[in-house]
CSV table of C-alpha atoms and ligand atoms in Angstrom, one decimal:
chain,number,residue,atom,x,y,z
A,96,MET,CA,-49.7,52.4,3.9
A,97,LYS,CA,-46.4,54.4,3.8
A,98,ASN,CA,-47.1,57.8,5.4
A,99,ILE,CA,-44.5,60.8,5.2
A,100,VAL,CA,-45.0,63.5,7.4
A,101,ALA,CA,-43.3,67.1,6.9
A,102,VAL,CA,-42.4,69.2,9.8
A,103,ILE,CA,-41.6,72.9,9.2
A,104,ASP,CA,-39.2,73.9,11.7
A,105,ALA,CA,-35.2,74.0,12.8
A,106,GLY,CA,-35.3,74.0,16.6
A,107,GLY,CA,-36.2,71.8,19.9
A,108,ARG,CA,-39.9,72.0,18.8
A,109,GLY,CA,-39.2,70.6,15.7
A,110,SER,CA,-37.2,67.9,17.2
A,111,ALA,CA,-40.1,67.1,19.6
A,112,LEU,CA,-42.6,66.9,16.9
A,113,VAL,CA,-40.2,64.7,14.7
A,114,ASP,CA,-40.0,62.4,17.8
A,115,ALA,CA,-43.9,62.2,18.3
A,116,TYR,CA,-44.6,61.6,14.6
A,117,ALA,CA,-41.8,58.9,14.3
A,118,LYS,CA,-43.4,57.0,17.1
A,119,SER,CA,-46.6,56.5,15.1
A,120,ASP,CA,-46.9,53.1,13.4
A,121,LYS,CA,-48.6,54.9,10.4
A,122,VAL,CA,-45.5,57.0,9.9
A,123,ASP,CA,-42.5,55.6,7.8
A,124,GLU,CA,-40.2,58.7,7.3
A,125,ILE,CA,-40.4,62.2,8.4
A,126,ILE,CA,-39.0,65.3,6.3
A,127,ALA,CA,-37.9,68.2,8.4
A,128,ILE,CA,-37.6,71.6,6.5
A,129,PRO,CA,-35.0,73.0,7.5
A,130,GLY,CA,-34.5,70.6,10.5
A,131,ASN,CA,-31.3,69.8,12.3
A,132,ASP,CA,-28.5,67.4,12.8
A,133,LEU,CA,-29.9,65.8,15.7
A,134,MET,CA,-33.2,65.0,14.7
A,135,GLN,CA,-32.2,61.3,13.8
A,136,ILE,CA,-31.2,60.5,17.3
A,137,ASN,CA,-34.6,59.5,18.7
A,138,THR,CA,-35.8,57.4,16.1
A,139,LYS,CA,-34.6,54.6,13.7
A,140,LYS,CA,-37.1,55.9,11.0
A,141,LYS,CA,-35.7,57.9,8.3
A,142,VAL,CA,-35.3,61.6,9.1
A,143,ARG,CA,-34.7,63.8,6.1
A,144,ILE,CA,-33.4,67.3,6.6
A,145,PHE,CA,-33.0,70.3,4.4
A,146,PRO,CA,-30.6,72.7,5.9
A,147,HIS,CA,-30.3,75.1,2.9
A,148,LEU,CA,-34.0,75.9,3.3
A,149,LYS,CA,-35.9,78.4,5.5
A,150,THR,CA,-39.3,77.8,7.3
A,151,THR,CA,-40.2,80.7,4.9
A,152,SER,CA,-39.2,79.0,1.5
A,153,LYS,CA,-42.8,78.6,0.3
A,154,ILE,CA,-42.2,77.4,-3.2
A,155,GLU,CA,-39.5,75.1,-2.3
A,156,ILE,CA,-41.6,73.4,0.7
A,157,LEU,CA,-44.3,72.9,-1.7
A,158,LYS,CA,-42.2,71.2,-4.3
A,159,ILE,CA,-40.8,68.9,-1.5
A,160,CYS,CA,-44.4,68.0,-0.2
A,161,LYS,CA,-45.2,67.1,-3.9
A,162,GLU,CA,-42.1,65.1,-4.8
A,163,TYR,CA,-42.3,62.9,-1.5
A,164,LYS,CA,-46.1,63.0,-1.7
A,165,VAL,CA,-46.4,64.0,2.2
A,166,ALA,CA,-49.7,62.9,4.1
A,167,LEU,CA,-49.4,65.6,6.4
A,168,VAL,CA,-47.4,69.0,6.9
A,169,ASP,CA,-47.2,70.3,10.3
A,170,ILE,CA,-46.2,74.2,10.3
A,171,ALA,CA,-44.6,74.5,13.6
A,172,GLN,CA,-42.9,77.9,13.4
A,173,GLU,CA,-44.7,81.7,13.2
A,174,ASN,CA,-42.6,83.0,10.6
A,175,ALA,CA,-44.0,80.2,8.1
A,176,ILE,CA,-47.5,80.8,9.0
A,177,LEU,CA,-46.9,84.7,8.3
A,178,ALA,CA,-45.3,83.8,5.1
A,179,GLY,CA,-48.5,81.9,3.9
A,180,VAL,CA,-46.9,78.5,4.0
A,181,SER,CA,-50.2,76.8,5.3
A,182,ASP,CA,-52.5,78.6,2.9
A,183,LEU,CA,-50.4,77.5,-0.1
A,184,LEU,CA,-50.2,74.2,1.0
A,185,ARG,CA,-53.9,73.6,1.6
A,186,LYS,CA,-54.5,75.3,-1.8
A,187,ASN,CA,-52.5,72.2,-3.3
A,188,ASN,CA,-54.6,69.8,-1.3
A,189,PHE,CA,-52.1,69.0,1.3
A,190,LYS,CA,-53.2,68.2,4.9
A,191,VAL,CA,-51.9,70.7,7.1
A,192,PHE,CA,-51.6,71.1,10.7
A,193,GLY,CA,-51.4,74.6,11.5
A,194,PRO,CA,-53.4,77.9,11.1
A,195,SER,CA,-54.0,79.9,8.2
A,196,ARG,CA,-52.3,83.2,8.0
A,197,LYS,CA,-55.4,85.0,8.6
A,198,ALA,CA,-56.1,83.2,12.0
A,199,GLY,CA,-52.5,83.3,13.0
A,200,GLN,CA,-52.6,87.0,12.8
A,201,ILE,CA,-53.6,86.7,16.4
A,202,GLU,CA,-49.8,86.1,16.8
A,203,TRP,CA,-47.9,87.9,14.1
A,204,ASP,CA,-49.9,91.4,14.8
A,205,LYS,CA,-50.1,92.1,18.5
A,206,SER,CA,-52.1,95.4,17.9
A,207,TYR,CA,-54.8,93.1,16.2
A,208,ALA,CA,-54.5,90.5,18.9
A,209,ARG,CA,-55.1,93.2,21.6
A,210,GLU,CA,-58.2,94.8,19.5
A,211,PHE,CA,-59.7,91.3,19.2
A,212,MET,CA,-59.2,90.8,23.1
A,213,LEU,CA,-61.1,94.1,23.5
A,214,LYS,CA,-63.8,93.1,21.2
A,215,TYR,CA,-64.4,89.8,22.8
A,216,ASN,CA,-64.1,91.1,26.5
A,217,LEU,CA,-61.1,88.6,27.3
A,218,PRO,CA,-58.8,89.7,30.4
A,219,ALA,CA,-56.0,91.8,29.2
A,220,PRO,CA,-53.8,94.8,30.1
A,221,LYS,CA,-54.9,98.4,29.0
A,222,PHE,CA,-52.9,99.1,25.6
A,223,TRP,CA,-52.5,102.0,23.2
A,224,VAL,CA,-51.2,101.4,19.7
A,225,PHE,CA,-48.9,104.0,17.7
A,226,SER,CA,-47.0,104.2,14.6
A,227,ASN,CA,-45.9,107.7,15.2
A,228,HIS,CA,-42.9,108.4,17.5
A,229,SER,CA,-43.8,111.8,18.7
A,230,ARG,CA,-47.3,110.7,19.3
A,231,ALA,CA,-46.1,107.9,21.8
A,232,GLU,CA,-43.5,110.1,23.5
A,233,LYS,CA,-46.4,112.9,24.1
A,234,PHE,CA,-48.5,109.9,25.5
A,235,LEU,CA,-46.0,108.9,27.8
A,236,LYS,CA,-45.1,112.2,29.1
A,237,SER,CA,-48.7,112.8,30.2
A,238,LYS,CA,-48.5,109.3,32.2
A,239,PRO,CA,-45.0,109.6,33.8
A,240,GLU,CA,-45.8,107.8,37.0
A,241,GLN,CA,-46.3,104.2,35.5
A,242,PRO,CA,-44.1,101.3,34.5
A,243,PHE,CA,-44.9,100.5,31.0
A,244,VAL,CA,-44.3,97.7,28.4
A,245,ILE,CA,-43.4,99.0,24.8
A,246,LYS,CA,-43.6,96.0,22.2
A,247,ALA,CA,-43.2,95.7,18.4
A,248,SER,CA,-46.5,94.8,16.7
A,249,GLY,CA,-44.9,92.2,14.6
A,250,LEU,CA,-42.7,89.2,15.1
A,251,ALA,CA,-39.4,89.8,16.7
A,252,GLU,CA,-38.2,86.4,18.0
A,253,GLY,CA,-39.6,87.1,21.6
A,254,LYS,CA,-37.1,90.0,21.5
A,255,GLY,CA,-39.6,92.8,20.5
A,256,VAL,CA,-40.7,93.8,24.3
A,257,ILE,CA,-39.3,96.2,26.5
A,258,ILE,CA,-40.3,96.6,30.1
A,259,ALA,CA,-39.8,100.3,31.0
A,260,GLN,CA,-39.4,101.3,34.9
A,261,ASN,CA,-39.5,105.0,34.2
A,262,ILE,CA,-40.4,107.7,31.8
A,263,ALA,CA,-36.7,108.0,30.4
A,264,GLN,CA,-36.5,104.0,29.8
A,265,ALA,CA,-39.9,104.1,28.1
A,266,LEU,CA,-38.8,107.0,25.9
A,267,ASN,CA,-35.9,105.2,25.0
A,268,ALA,CA,-37.9,102.0,24.3
A,269,VAL,CA,-40.0,103.9,22.0
A,270,SER,CA,-36.9,104.9,19.7
A,271,GLU,CA,-35.7,101.2,20.2
A,272,MET,CA,-38.7,100.2,18.2
A,273,ALA,CA,-37.0,101.2,15.1
A,274,ARG,CA,-34.7,98.4,15.3
A,275,PHE,CA,-37.2,95.9,14.7
A,276,GLY,CA,-37.8,97.2,11.0
A,277,SER,CA,-41.1,96.5,9.5
A,278,SER,CA,-42.1,94.5,12.7
A,279,GLY,CA,-41.7,97.7,15.1
A,280,GLU,CA,-43.4,100.3,12.7
A,281,THR,CA,-46.5,100.0,14.5
A,282,PHE,CA,-45.9,99.3,18.4
A,283,LEU,CA,-47.9,99.1,21.6
A,284,ILE,CA,-47.7,100.5,24.8
A,285,GLU,CA,-49.4,98.3,27.5
A,286,GLU,CA,-50.1,98.6,31.1
A,287,PHE,CA,-47.6,96.4,33.3
A,288,LEU,CA,-49.0,93.5,34.6
A,289,GLU,CA,-47.0,91.8,37.8
A,290,GLY,CA,-47.9,88.1,38.5
A,291,GLU,CA,-46.7,84.7,37.8
A,292,GLU,CA,-46.6,83.8,34.0
A,293,PHE,CA,-47.4,80.4,32.4
A,294,SER,CA,-48.2,79.0,29.0
A,295,SER,CA,-51.2,77.0,28.2
A,296,TYR,CA,-51.9,75.0,25.0
A,297,ALA,CA,-55.3,73.9,23.3
A,298,ILE,CA,-56.0,72.1,19.7
A,299,SER,CA,-58.6,73.0,17.5
A,300,ASP,CA,-60.0,72.1,14.0
A,301,GLY,CA,-61.9,75.4,13.9
A,302,LYS,CA,-64.9,73.7,15.0
A,303,THR,CA,-64.3,72.1,18.6
A,304,PHE,CA,-61.3,72.4,20.8
A,305,GLN,CA,-59.6,70.5,23.4
A,306,TYR,CA,-57.3,71.8,26.2
A,307,ILE,CA,-54.0,70.0,26.3
A,308,ALA,CA,-51.8,71.1,29.1
A,309,SER,CA,-49.6,74.0,30.6
A,310,ALA,CA,-46.2,74.6,31.4
A,311,GLN,CA,-44.0,77.3,32.9
A,312,ASP,CA,-41.1,78.9,30.9
A,313,HIS,CA,-38.1,80.7,32.1
A,314,LYS,CA,-37.4,83.4,29.8
A,315,ARG,CA,-34.4,85.2,31.3
A,316,VAL,CA,-30.9,84.0,30.5
A,317,PHE,CA,-29.6,83.6,34.0
A,318,ASP,CA,-30.6,82.2,37.3
A,319,GLY,CA,-33.2,84.1,39.7
A,320,ASP,CA,-34.8,85.5,36.1
A,321,LYS,CA,-31.9,87.7,35.8
A,322,GLY,CA,-30.5,89.0,32.5
A,323,LEU,CA,-31.9,89.4,28.8
A,324,ASN,CA,-35.0,87.9,27.7
A,325,THR,CA,-34.5,84.5,25.6
A,326,GLY,CA,-36.9,82.5,23.5
A,327,GLY,CA,-36.9,80.2,26.8
A,328,MET,CA,-34.1,78.6,29.0
A,329,GLY,CA,-36.3,75.8,30.1
A,330,CYS,CA,-39.8,75.0,31.8
A,331,SER,CA,-41.5,72.6,33.8
A,332,THR,CA,-45.1,71.2,34.0
A,333,PRO,CA,-47.7,71.2,35.3
A,334,PRO,CA,-47.3,74.5,37.0
A,335,LEU,CA,-48.8,74.6,40.3
A,336,VAL,CA,-50.0,78.1,40.2
A,337,ILE,CA,-52.9,76.6,38.2
A,338,ASN,CA,-55.4,75.8,40.5
A,339,SER,CA,-59.0,74.6,39.6
A,340,ASN,CA,-60.0,78.4,39.8
A,341,ILE,CA,-57.3,79.5,37.3
A,342,GLN,CA,-58.0,76.4,35.0
A,343,ASN,CA,-61.6,77.4,34.8
A,344,GLN,CA,-60.5,80.9,33.5
A,345,ILE,CA,-57.9,79.3,31.0
A,346,SER,CA,-60.7,77.1,29.5
A,347,ASP,CA,-63.0,80.2,29.5
A,348,ILE,CA,-60.5,82.4,27.6
A,349,PHE,CA,-59.8,79.3,25.3
A,350,ASN,CA,-63.4,78.7,24.6
A,351,ARG,CA,-64.2,82.5,23.9
A,352,THR,CA,-61.1,83.0,21.7
A,353,PHE,CA,-61.7,80.0,19.5
A,354,GLU,CA,-65.5,81.1,19.1
A,355,GLY,CA,-64.5,84.8,18.6
A,356,LEU,CA,-62.1,83.7,15.7
A,357,LYS,CA,-64.8,81.7,14.1
A,358,LYS,CA,-67.1,84.7,14.1
A,359,GLU,CA,-64.4,86.9,12.5
A,360,ASN,CA,-64.2,84.3,10.0
A,361,ARG,CA,-60.8,83.2,10.9
A,362,PRO,CA,-61.5,79.6,12.1
A,363,TYR,CA,-58.4,78.2,14.0
A,364,SER,CA,-56.9,75.0,13.1
A,365,GLY,CA,-53.6,73.9,14.9
A,366,ILE,CA,-52.3,74.5,18.2
A,367,LEU,CA,-53.1,78.0,20.0
A,368,TYR,CA,-50.8,79.0,23.1
A,369,LEU,CA,-52.1,81.3,25.7
A,370,GLY,CA,-49.3,83.2,27.5
A,371,GLY,CA,-50.8,84.1,30.7
A,372,ILE,CA,-50.1,85.9,34.0
A,373,VAL,CA,-51.9,85.2,37.3
A,374,ALA,CA,-52.2,88.1,39.7
A,375,LYS,CA,-54.2,88.0,42.8
A,376,ASN,CA,-56.1,84.9,41.5
A,377,LYS,CA,-57.0,86.4,38.1
A,378,VAL,CA,-55.5,85.3,34.6
A,379,ASN,CA,-54.5,88.1,32.1
A,380,ILE,CA,-53.5,87.7,28.6
A,381,ILE,CA,-49.9,88.3,27.9
A,382,GLU,CA,-50.0,87.1,24.3
A,383,PHE,CA,-51.6,84.4,21.8
A,384,ASN,CA,-49.3,82.4,19.9
A,385,ALA,CA,-49.9,80.6,17.0
A,386,ARG,CA,-47.8,77.4,17.6
A,387,TRP,CA,-46.4,75.3,20.3
A,388,GLY,CA,-44.0,77.1,22.7
A,389,ASP,CA,-40.4,76.0,22.5
A,390,PRO,CA,-39.2,74.6,24.9
A,391,GLU,CA,-42.6,74.1,26.5
A,392,VAL,CA,-43.8,71.3,23.6
A,393,GLU,CA,-40.5,69.2,24.8
A,394,CYS,CA,-42.1,68.6,28.1
A,395,ILE,CA,-45.7,68.5,27.0
A,396,LEU,CA,-45.8,66.4,23.7
A,397,PRO,CA,-44.2,63.6,25.5
A,398,GLY,CA,-47.2,63.5,27.8
A,399,ILE,CA,-49.7,62.8,25.1
A,400,LYS,CA,-50.5,59.3,25.2
A,401,ASN,CA,-52.6,59.0,21.4
A,402,ASP,CA,-50.9,58.5,18.4
A,403,TRP,CA,-49.7,62.1,17.4
A,404,PHE,CA,-50.0,61.5,13.7
A,405,ASP,CA,-53.6,60.3,14.5
A,406,VAL,CA,-54.5,63.6,16.4
A,407,ALA,CA,-52.8,66.0,14.1
A,408,LEU,CA,-54.3,64.1,10.9
A,409,SER,CA,-58.0,64.4,12.6
A,410,ILE,CA,-57.2,68.6,13.1
A,411,ALA,CA,-56.0,68.6,9.5
A,412,GLN,CA,-59.2,66.7,8.2
A,413,ASP,CA,-61.6,68.8,10.5
A,414,GLN,CA,-62.6,65.7,12.3
A,415,PHE,CA,-61.5,66.6,15.9
A,416,ASP,CA,-64.9,65.8,17.3
A,417,LYS,CA,-64.0,62.2,17.0
A,418,THR,CA,-60.7,62.5,19.0
A,419,LYS,CA,-60.1,62.4,22.6
A,420,VAL,CA,-56.8,63.5,23.7
A,421,ASN,CA,-55.3,61.5,26.7
A,422,TYR,CA,-52.8,63.4,28.5
A,423,ASN,CA,-50.2,61.8,31.2
A,424,GLY,CA,-50.0,64.8,33.5
A,425,LYS,CA,-46.7,63.6,35.4
A,426,ALA,CA,-44.1,66.2,36.4
A,427,ARG,CA,-41.4,66.9,33.6
A,428,ILE,CA,-38.7,69.5,33.2
A,429,VAL,CA,-36.9,70.8,30.2
A,430,VAL,CA,-33.7,72.5,30.8
A,431,ALA,CA,-32.2,74.5,27.7
A,432,ALA,CA,-28.4,74.5,27.2
A,433,ALA,CA,-26.9,77.3,25.4
A,434,SER,CA,-23.6,78.7,23.9
A,435,LYS,CA,-22.1,81.1,26.8
A,436,GLY,CA,-23.2,84.7,25.5
A,437,TYR,CA,-26.6,83.9,24.2
A,438,PRO,CA,-28.8,85.9,23.5
A,439,GLY,CA,-26.2,88.1,22.7
A,440,ASP,CA,-22.6,87.4,21.0
A,441,TYR,CA,-21.7,83.8,21.6
A,442,SER,CA,-19.4,83.5,18.2
A,443,ASN,CA,-16.2,82.4,20.1
A,444,VAL,CA,-18.4,79.1,21.0
A,445,LYS,CA,-19.4,78.4,17.7
A,446,GLY,CA,-17.8,75.2,16.2
A,447,LYS,CA,-16.4,74.1,19.3
A,448,VAL,CA,-16.8,70.3,20.4
A,449,ILE,CA,-19.6,69.5,23.0
A,450,ASN,CA,-17.8,66.9,25.2
A,451,GLY,CA,-19.5,64.4,26.7
A,452,PHE,CA,-22.3,64.6,24.1
A,453,ASP,CA,-22.2,61.0,23.0
A,454,ASN,CA,-22.7,59.8,26.7
A,455,LEU,CA,-25.7,62.4,27.2
A,456,ILE,CA,-27.5,60.7,23.9
A,457,LYS,CA,-27.1,57.3,25.8
A,458,THR,CA,-28.3,58.5,29.4
A,459,PRO,CA,-31.2,56.4,30.3
A,460,GLY,CA,-34.2,58.2,31.9
A,461,ILE,CA,-33.8,61.4,29.8
A,462,LYS,CA,-35.0,62.6,26.2
A,463,LEU,CA,-32.5,64.7,24.4
A,464,TYR,CA,-33.8,67.3,21.6
A,465,GLY,CA,-31.4,69.1,19.5
A,466,ALA,CA,-31.2,72.7,18.1
A,467,GLY,CA,-28.1,74.5,17.3
A,468,VAL,CA,-25.9,71.2,17.3
A,469,LYS,CA,-23.8,70.3,14.1
A,470,GLU,CA,-22.5,66.7,13.8
A,471,VAL,CA,-19.2,66.3,11.8
A,472,GLY,CA,-17.6,63.0,11.8
A,473,GLY,CA,-19.1,61.7,14.7
A,474,ARG,CA,-18.4,64.4,16.9
A,475,TYR,CA,-20.9,67.2,18.0
A,476,LEU,CA,-20.1,70.9,17.7
A,477,ALA,CA,-22.1,74.1,18.8
A,478,ASN,CA,-23.6,75.6,16.1
A,479,GLY,CA,-26.2,78.1,17.4
A,480,GLY,CA,-27.6,80.2,20.7
A,481,ARG,CA,-29.7,77.3,22.2
A,482,LEU,CA,-28.0,74.2,21.4
A,483,PHE,CA,-30.1,71.4,23.0
A,484,TYR,CA,-32.7,70.4,25.5
A,485,VAL,CA,-32.8,67.6,28.1
A,486,VAL,CA,-36.2,66.5,29.1
A,487,ALA,CA,-36.7,64.5,32.4
A,488,GLU,CA,-39.8,62.9,34.1
A,489,GLY,CA,-40.4,62.4,37.7
A,490,LYS,CA,-43.0,62.1,40.4
A,491,ASN,CA,-42.6,65.8,40.9
A,492,VAL,CA,-40.7,68.7,39.6
A,493,ILE,CA,-38.1,68.3,42.2
A,494,GLY,CA,-37.4,64.4,40.8
A,495,ALA,CA,-37.6,65.4,37.3
A,496,ARG,CA,-35.1,68.2,37.9
A,497,LYS,CA,-32.6,66.1,39.5
A,498,LYS,CA,-32.4,63.7,36.8
A,499,ALA,CA,-32.0,66.4,34.2
A,500,TYR,CA,-29.3,68.0,35.9
A,501,GLU,CA,-27.2,64.7,36.8
A,502,ALA,CA,-27.2,64.1,32.9
A,503,LEU,CA,-26.1,67.4,32.2
A,504,GLU,CA,-23.2,67.6,34.8
A,505,LYS,CA,-21.1,65.5,32.3
A,506,VAL,CA,-21.4,67.9,29.4
A,507,PHE,CA,-19.2,70.7,28.7
A,508,ILE,CA,-17.7,72.9,26.1
A,509,SER,CA,-14.1,74.1,26.9
A,510,GLY,CA,-13.0,77.5,26.7
A,511,GLU,CA,-9.3,78.9,26.1
A,512,ASN,CA,-8.8,79.4,29.9
A,513,GLY,CA,-10.5,76.1,30.9
A,514,GLU,CA,-14.0,77.7,31.7
A,515,ASN,CA,-17.2,75.9,30.6
A,516,LEU,CA,-18.6,77.7,27.5
A,517,LEU,CA,-22.0,75.5,27.9
A,518,HIS,CA,-24.5,77.6,29.7
A,519,TYR,CA,-27.9,76.5,31.2
A,520,ARG,CA,-29.8,77.8,34.1
A,521,LYS,CA,-29.5,75.6,37.5
A,522,ASP,CA,-32.9,76.7,38.8
A,523,ILE,CA,-35.6,75.6,36.4
A,524,GLY,CA,-38.7,74.9,37.9
A,525,TYR,CA,-37.8,76.9,41.2
A,526,ARG,CA,-41.2,78.4,42.1
A,527,ASP,CA,-42.5,74.8,42.1
A,528,VAL,CA,-39.6,73.3,43.9
A,529,ALA,CA,-39.9,76.0,46.6
A,530,ARG,CA,-43.7,75.5,47.0
A,531,LEU,CA,-43.0,71.7,47.3
A,532,SER,CA,-40.1,72.2,49.9
A,533,LYS,CA,-42.5,74.1,52.1
B,863,AMP,P1,-44.2,88.3,24.5
B,863,AMP,O1,-42.9,88.5,23.3
B,863,AMP,O2,-45.2,89.0,24.2
B,863,AMP,O3,-44.1,87.0,24.9
B,863,AMP,O4,-43.5,89.1,25.9
B,863,AMP,C1,-42.2,88.6,26.2
B,863,AMP,C2,-42.3,88.7,27.8
B,863,AMP,O5,-42.5,90.2,28.0
B,863,AMP,C3,-43.4,88.0,28.5
B,863,AMP,O6,-43.1,86.6,28.6
B,863,AMP,C4,-43.8,88.8,29.7
B,863,AMP,O7,-42.7,88.5,30.8
B,863,AMP,C5,-43.3,90.2,29.4
B,863,AMP,N1,-44.5,91.2,29.0
B,863,AMP,C6,-45.1,91.2,27.7
B,863,AMP,N2,-46.3,92.1,27.8
B,863,AMP,C7,-46.3,92.3,29.5
B,863,AMP,C8,-47.2,93.1,30.1
B,863,AMP,N3,-48.4,94.0,29.6
B,863,AMP,N4,-47.1,93.1,31.5
B,863,AMP,C9,-45.9,92.5,32.0
B,863,AMP,N5,-45.2,91.7,31.4
B,863,AMP,C10,-45.3,91.7,29.9
B,864,LIG,N1,-40.9,79.6,25.1
B,864,LIG,C1,-41.6,80.7,24.7
B,864,LIG,C2,-42.2,80.7,23.1
B,864,LIG,O1,-42.0,79.8,22.5
B,864,LIG,O2,-42.6,81.9,22.7
């Protein structure tokens, strides 16, 4: 039988999902909305992209799903969940992998998420919710001695969080919330947690759930976790900070979260991302996301041994109790390659040729996932901030990262003065490399 799957995403996450669905014997064709130019490189199966659409183009997405009679729609991006794409498709009897808007509120409304954590006694920092700037300023002045985290309650592409070291920075952060438009109208002030971060993933059909795996993202743009926060510059799996004690805490958090969401009449169907932080052997929750992490998914999805179409369909049909997800826990690393200047201005890189990209595509032992790369007449051009991701596997993170960095050495974007305008961090996986080197 011919099955067409639709993936709603544009970036590396969508590319990894397209790759996973394309590997299934039951899938003949994939539609990616909007998709990107590199989604075809990992498969001979047809990948149709719709670059003129957005992940939130609800009506057009529905029309395409009807036209191609898609067997399954994977809603991979948070904006699409907030826009109600999953609800509209379900109402039209499509099989959907991804939470309802109501269940996804755990990501798109951080104040709701923190209240939920409080109600279900989940480990989280102290927090205070504001929608009035002068009240927030008064509050901060009454507690001048602490570092605080100020964050927009709504979606802000990972850029809505400001860590304030002192009262002046905190007051400034409050006024910055206006920059996030409606996402920053309500904002939170949180206790600052110090520790080692990780991301963990579990899938549920709203009835049962299974833990899949964890990874460690590197959010800052420069080596040594310096510079601005980005969507993620690379990650490694499995994070060695997760010992059996931490793993038990993670499983307990997932269990109580899925149970809590059921009680709230928001059964969660799809992948749930727990952003956690470990301090003194205790896990605290930074956030929940209603989707895979990007780039985390690029190193976790290749480890799932099952036919991913079968797994996703069993979720969409509420039959996950009959599935057992088998995972290959080998070490994998993802390095994100970006335009120099990202997450700030990278306009001088846009349109430039990525040299050596043809060879990178052919390099054995690595996997390549695209995001902001445009293919024009067989040449590959920079067309965004995060351009592409190199994934490598190894016995441990040291071996995996050697392969990824060797492959990247041959790739560059020439600047006017001979400088390389391709930027990537050279220290992905550094925590576990240090642990293993001891
Ligand atoms: P988020 O957008 O919620 O993922 O936050 C972005 C980053 O801000 C996280 O990865 C953390 O590094 C940091 N962060 C958010 N909340 C806190 C907190 N309460 N304490 C310490 N760091 C935080
Ligand atoms: N890599 C972090 C995220 O996807 O939010």
